[in-house]
C-alpha positions as a Markdown table, in Angstrom:
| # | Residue | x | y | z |
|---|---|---|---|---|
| 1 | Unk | -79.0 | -36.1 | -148.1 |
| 2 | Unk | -77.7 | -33.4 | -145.3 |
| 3 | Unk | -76.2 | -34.9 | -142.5 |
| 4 | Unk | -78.5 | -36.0 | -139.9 |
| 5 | Unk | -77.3 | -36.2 | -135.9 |
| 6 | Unk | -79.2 | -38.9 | -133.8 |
| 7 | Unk | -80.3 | -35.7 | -131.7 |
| 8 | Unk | -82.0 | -34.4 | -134.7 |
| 9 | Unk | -83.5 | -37.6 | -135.6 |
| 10 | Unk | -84.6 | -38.5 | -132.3 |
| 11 | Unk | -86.4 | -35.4 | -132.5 |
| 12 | Unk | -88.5 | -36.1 | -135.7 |
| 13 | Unk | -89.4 | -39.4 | -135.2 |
| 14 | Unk | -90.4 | -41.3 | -132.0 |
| 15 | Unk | -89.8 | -44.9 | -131.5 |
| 16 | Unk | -92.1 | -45.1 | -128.8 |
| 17 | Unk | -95.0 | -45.8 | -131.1 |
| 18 | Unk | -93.4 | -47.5 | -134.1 |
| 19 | Unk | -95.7 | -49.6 | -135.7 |
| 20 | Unk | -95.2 | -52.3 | -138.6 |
| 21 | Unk | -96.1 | -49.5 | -141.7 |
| 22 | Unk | -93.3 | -47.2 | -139.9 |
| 23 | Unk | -90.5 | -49.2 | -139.3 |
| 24 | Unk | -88.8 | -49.5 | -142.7 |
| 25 | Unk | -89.2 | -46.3 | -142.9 |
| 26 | Unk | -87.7 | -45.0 | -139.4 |
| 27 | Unk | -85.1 | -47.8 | -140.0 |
| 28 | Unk | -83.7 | -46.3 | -143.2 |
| 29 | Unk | -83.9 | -42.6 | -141.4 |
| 30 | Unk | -82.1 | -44.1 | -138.6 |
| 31 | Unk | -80.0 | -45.8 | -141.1 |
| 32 | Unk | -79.1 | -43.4 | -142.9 |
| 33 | Unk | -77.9 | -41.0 | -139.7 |
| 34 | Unk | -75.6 | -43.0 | -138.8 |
| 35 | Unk | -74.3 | -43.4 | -142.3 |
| 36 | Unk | -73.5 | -40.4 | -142.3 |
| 37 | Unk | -72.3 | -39.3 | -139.2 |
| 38 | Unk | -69.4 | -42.2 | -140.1 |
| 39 | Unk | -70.9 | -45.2 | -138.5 |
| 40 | Unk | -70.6 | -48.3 | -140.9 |
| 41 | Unk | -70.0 | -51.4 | -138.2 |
| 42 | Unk | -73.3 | -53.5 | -139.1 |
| 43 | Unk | -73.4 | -54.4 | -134.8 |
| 44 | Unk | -73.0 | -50.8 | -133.9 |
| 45 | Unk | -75.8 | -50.1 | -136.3 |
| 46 | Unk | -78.3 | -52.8 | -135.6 |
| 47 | Unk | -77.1 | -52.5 | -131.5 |
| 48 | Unk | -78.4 | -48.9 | -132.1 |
| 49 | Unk | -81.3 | -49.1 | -133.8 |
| 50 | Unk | -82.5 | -51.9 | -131.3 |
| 51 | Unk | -81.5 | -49.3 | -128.3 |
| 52 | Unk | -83.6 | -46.6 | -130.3 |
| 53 | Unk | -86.6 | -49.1 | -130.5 |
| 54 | Unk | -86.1 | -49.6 | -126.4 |
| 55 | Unk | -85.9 | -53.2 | -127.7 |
| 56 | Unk | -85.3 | -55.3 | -124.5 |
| 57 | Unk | -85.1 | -58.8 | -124.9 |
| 58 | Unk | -83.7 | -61.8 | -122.6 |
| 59 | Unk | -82.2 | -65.2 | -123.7 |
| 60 | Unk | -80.3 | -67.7 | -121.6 |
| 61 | Unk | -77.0 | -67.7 | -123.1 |
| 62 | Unk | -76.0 | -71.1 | -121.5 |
| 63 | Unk | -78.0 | -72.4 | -124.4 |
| 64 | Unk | -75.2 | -71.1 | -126.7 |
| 65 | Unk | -73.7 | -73.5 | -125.5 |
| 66 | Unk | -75.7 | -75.9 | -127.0 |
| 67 | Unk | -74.5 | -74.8 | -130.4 |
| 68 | Unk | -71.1 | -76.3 | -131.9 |
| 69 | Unk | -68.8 | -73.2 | -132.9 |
| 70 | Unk | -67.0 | -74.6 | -135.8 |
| 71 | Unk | -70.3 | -76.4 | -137.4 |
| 72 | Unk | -72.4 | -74.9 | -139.3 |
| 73 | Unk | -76.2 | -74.9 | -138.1 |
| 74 | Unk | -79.6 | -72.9 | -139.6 |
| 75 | Unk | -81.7 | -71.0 | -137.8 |
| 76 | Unk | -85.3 | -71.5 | -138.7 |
| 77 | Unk | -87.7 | -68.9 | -137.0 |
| 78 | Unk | -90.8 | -66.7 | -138.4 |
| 79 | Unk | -92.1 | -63.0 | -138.5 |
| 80 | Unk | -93.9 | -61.2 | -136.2 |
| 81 | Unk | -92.2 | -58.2 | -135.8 |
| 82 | Unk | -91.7 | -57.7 | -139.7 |
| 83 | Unk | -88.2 | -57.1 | -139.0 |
| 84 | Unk | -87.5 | -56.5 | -135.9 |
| 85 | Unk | -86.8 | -60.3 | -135.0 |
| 86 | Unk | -84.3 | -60.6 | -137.8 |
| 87 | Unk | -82.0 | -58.2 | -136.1 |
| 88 | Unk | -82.3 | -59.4 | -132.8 |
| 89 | Unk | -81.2 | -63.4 | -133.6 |
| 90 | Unk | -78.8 | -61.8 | -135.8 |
| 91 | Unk | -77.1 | -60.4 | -133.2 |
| 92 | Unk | -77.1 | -62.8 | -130.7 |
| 93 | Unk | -76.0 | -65.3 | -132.6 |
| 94 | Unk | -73.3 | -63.2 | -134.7 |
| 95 | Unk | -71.5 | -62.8 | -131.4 |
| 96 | Unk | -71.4 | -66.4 | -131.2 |
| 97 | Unk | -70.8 | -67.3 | -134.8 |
| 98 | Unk | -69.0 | -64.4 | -136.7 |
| 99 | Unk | -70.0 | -65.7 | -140.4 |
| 100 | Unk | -73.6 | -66.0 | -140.1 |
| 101 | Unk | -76.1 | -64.4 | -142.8 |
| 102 | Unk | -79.8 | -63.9 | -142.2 |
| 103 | Unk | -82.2 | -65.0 | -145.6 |
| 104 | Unk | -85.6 | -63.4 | -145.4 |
| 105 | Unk | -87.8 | -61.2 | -146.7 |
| 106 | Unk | -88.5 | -58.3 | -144.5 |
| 107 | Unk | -88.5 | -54.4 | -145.4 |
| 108 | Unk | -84.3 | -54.9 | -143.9 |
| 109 | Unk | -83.1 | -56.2 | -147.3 |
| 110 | Unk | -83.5 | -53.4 | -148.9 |
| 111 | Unk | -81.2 | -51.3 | -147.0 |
| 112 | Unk | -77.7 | -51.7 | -148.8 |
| 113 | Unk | -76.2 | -51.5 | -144.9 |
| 114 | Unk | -77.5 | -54.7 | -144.3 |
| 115 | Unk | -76.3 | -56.3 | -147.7 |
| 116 | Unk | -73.2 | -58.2 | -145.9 |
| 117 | Unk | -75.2 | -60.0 | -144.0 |
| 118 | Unk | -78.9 | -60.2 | -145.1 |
| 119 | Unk | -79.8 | -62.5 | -148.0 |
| 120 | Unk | -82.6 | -61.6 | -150.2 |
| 121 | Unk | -84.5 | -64.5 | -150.9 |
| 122 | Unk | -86.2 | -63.2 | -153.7 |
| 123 | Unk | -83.4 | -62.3 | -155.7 |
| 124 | Unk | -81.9 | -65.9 | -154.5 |
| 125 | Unk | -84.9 | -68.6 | -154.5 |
| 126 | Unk | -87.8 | -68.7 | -157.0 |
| 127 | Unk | -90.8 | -69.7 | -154.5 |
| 128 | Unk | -91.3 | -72.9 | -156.3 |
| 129 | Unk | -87.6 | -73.5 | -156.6 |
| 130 | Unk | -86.0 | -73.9 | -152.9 |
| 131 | Unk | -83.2 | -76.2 | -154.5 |
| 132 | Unk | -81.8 | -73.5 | -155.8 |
| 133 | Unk | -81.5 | -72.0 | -152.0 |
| 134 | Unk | -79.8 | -75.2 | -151.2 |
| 135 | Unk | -77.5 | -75.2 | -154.1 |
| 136 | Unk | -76.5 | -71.5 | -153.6 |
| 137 | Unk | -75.7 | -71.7 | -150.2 |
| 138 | Unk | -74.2 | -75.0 | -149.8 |
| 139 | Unk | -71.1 | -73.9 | -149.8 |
| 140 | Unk | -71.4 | -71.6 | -147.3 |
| 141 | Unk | -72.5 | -74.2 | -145.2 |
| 142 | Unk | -70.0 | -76.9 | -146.1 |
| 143 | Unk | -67.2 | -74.0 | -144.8 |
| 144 | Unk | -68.5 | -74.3 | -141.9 |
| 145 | Unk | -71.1 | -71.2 | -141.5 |
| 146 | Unk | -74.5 | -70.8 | -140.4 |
| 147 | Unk | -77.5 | -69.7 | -141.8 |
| 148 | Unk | -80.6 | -67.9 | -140.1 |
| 149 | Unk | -84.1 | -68.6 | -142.3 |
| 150 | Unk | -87.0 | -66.7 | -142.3 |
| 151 | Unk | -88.9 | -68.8 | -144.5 |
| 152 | Unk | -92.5 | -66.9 | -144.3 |
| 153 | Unk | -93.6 | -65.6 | -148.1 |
| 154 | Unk | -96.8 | -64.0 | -147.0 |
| 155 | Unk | -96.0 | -61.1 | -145.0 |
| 156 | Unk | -93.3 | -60.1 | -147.3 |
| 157 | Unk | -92.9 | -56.2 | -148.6 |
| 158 | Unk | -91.8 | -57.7 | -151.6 |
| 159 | Unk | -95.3 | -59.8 | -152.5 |
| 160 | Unk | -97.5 | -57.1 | -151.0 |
| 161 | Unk | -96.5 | -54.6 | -153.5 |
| 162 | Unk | -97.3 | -56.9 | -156.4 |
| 163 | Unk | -100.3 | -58.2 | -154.8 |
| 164 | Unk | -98.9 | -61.1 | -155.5 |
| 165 | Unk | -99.2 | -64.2 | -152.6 |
């Protein structure tokens, strides 16, 4: 791929209108831009895709503080976004607690600059099989890190293509 500046790629594709069909698609052009103008920090990547989306979203972070830092705690929340909410939870609670990973199914896993940090659950849980969630990722629990679940099957990229729910 020829290297691509975020000028250039701002002016192909406008996030003004993304919808749900688009965004894996301007997420792995986006992606890929940054890629290769050097970036590879998974928080300056997702900060900047989020700033391309003119993503604005407000928390209270005194309910951080509701969260103990050295215990390990999941996340349970659900799609509506098909994506978008998966980066925004990570990254407010990655700057709270470093070794967190994000399981889900959204068009995100299959972008190998997300692979640190985002779990597919399709490679990891058989549908009718969520022990084998828990006995994967136990450890990384019992040491102390957290977990963010999107446990929705339904919406996923990954059923839709098989037709398969």
């Amino acid at each position: 791929m020829e290297k691509m500046l975020l000028e250039q790629f701002n002016s192909i594709v406008s996030f003004k209108r993304i919808g749900k069909d688009l965004f894996a698609k301007n997420i792995s052009l986006l992606t890929k831009s940054l890629l290769a103008d050097g970036e590879s920090d998974i928080d300056v990547i997702i900060d900047t895709i989020l700033s391309k989306l003119s993503v604005d979203f407000e928390f209270d972070p005194s309910e951080l503080k509701n969260i103990e830092s050295d215990q390990p705690v999941i996340f349970i929340s659900n799609y509506t976004f098909g994506g978008l909410e998966e980066l925004i939870l990570y990254r407010v609670i990655s700057k709270y607690k470093k070794d967190v990973k994000v399981w889900g199914n959204s068009v995100l896993i299959k972008q190998e600059v997300f692979a640190p940090v985002f779990i597919n659950k399709f490679e990891t849980v058989q549908l009718k099989d969520l022990a084998s969630f828990s006995n994967r990722y136990s450890n990384h629990l019992k040491e102390g890190k957290s977990l963010i679940v999107f446990p929705a099957t339904k919406a996923s990229p990954y059923l839709m293509a098989k037709k398969d729910l």
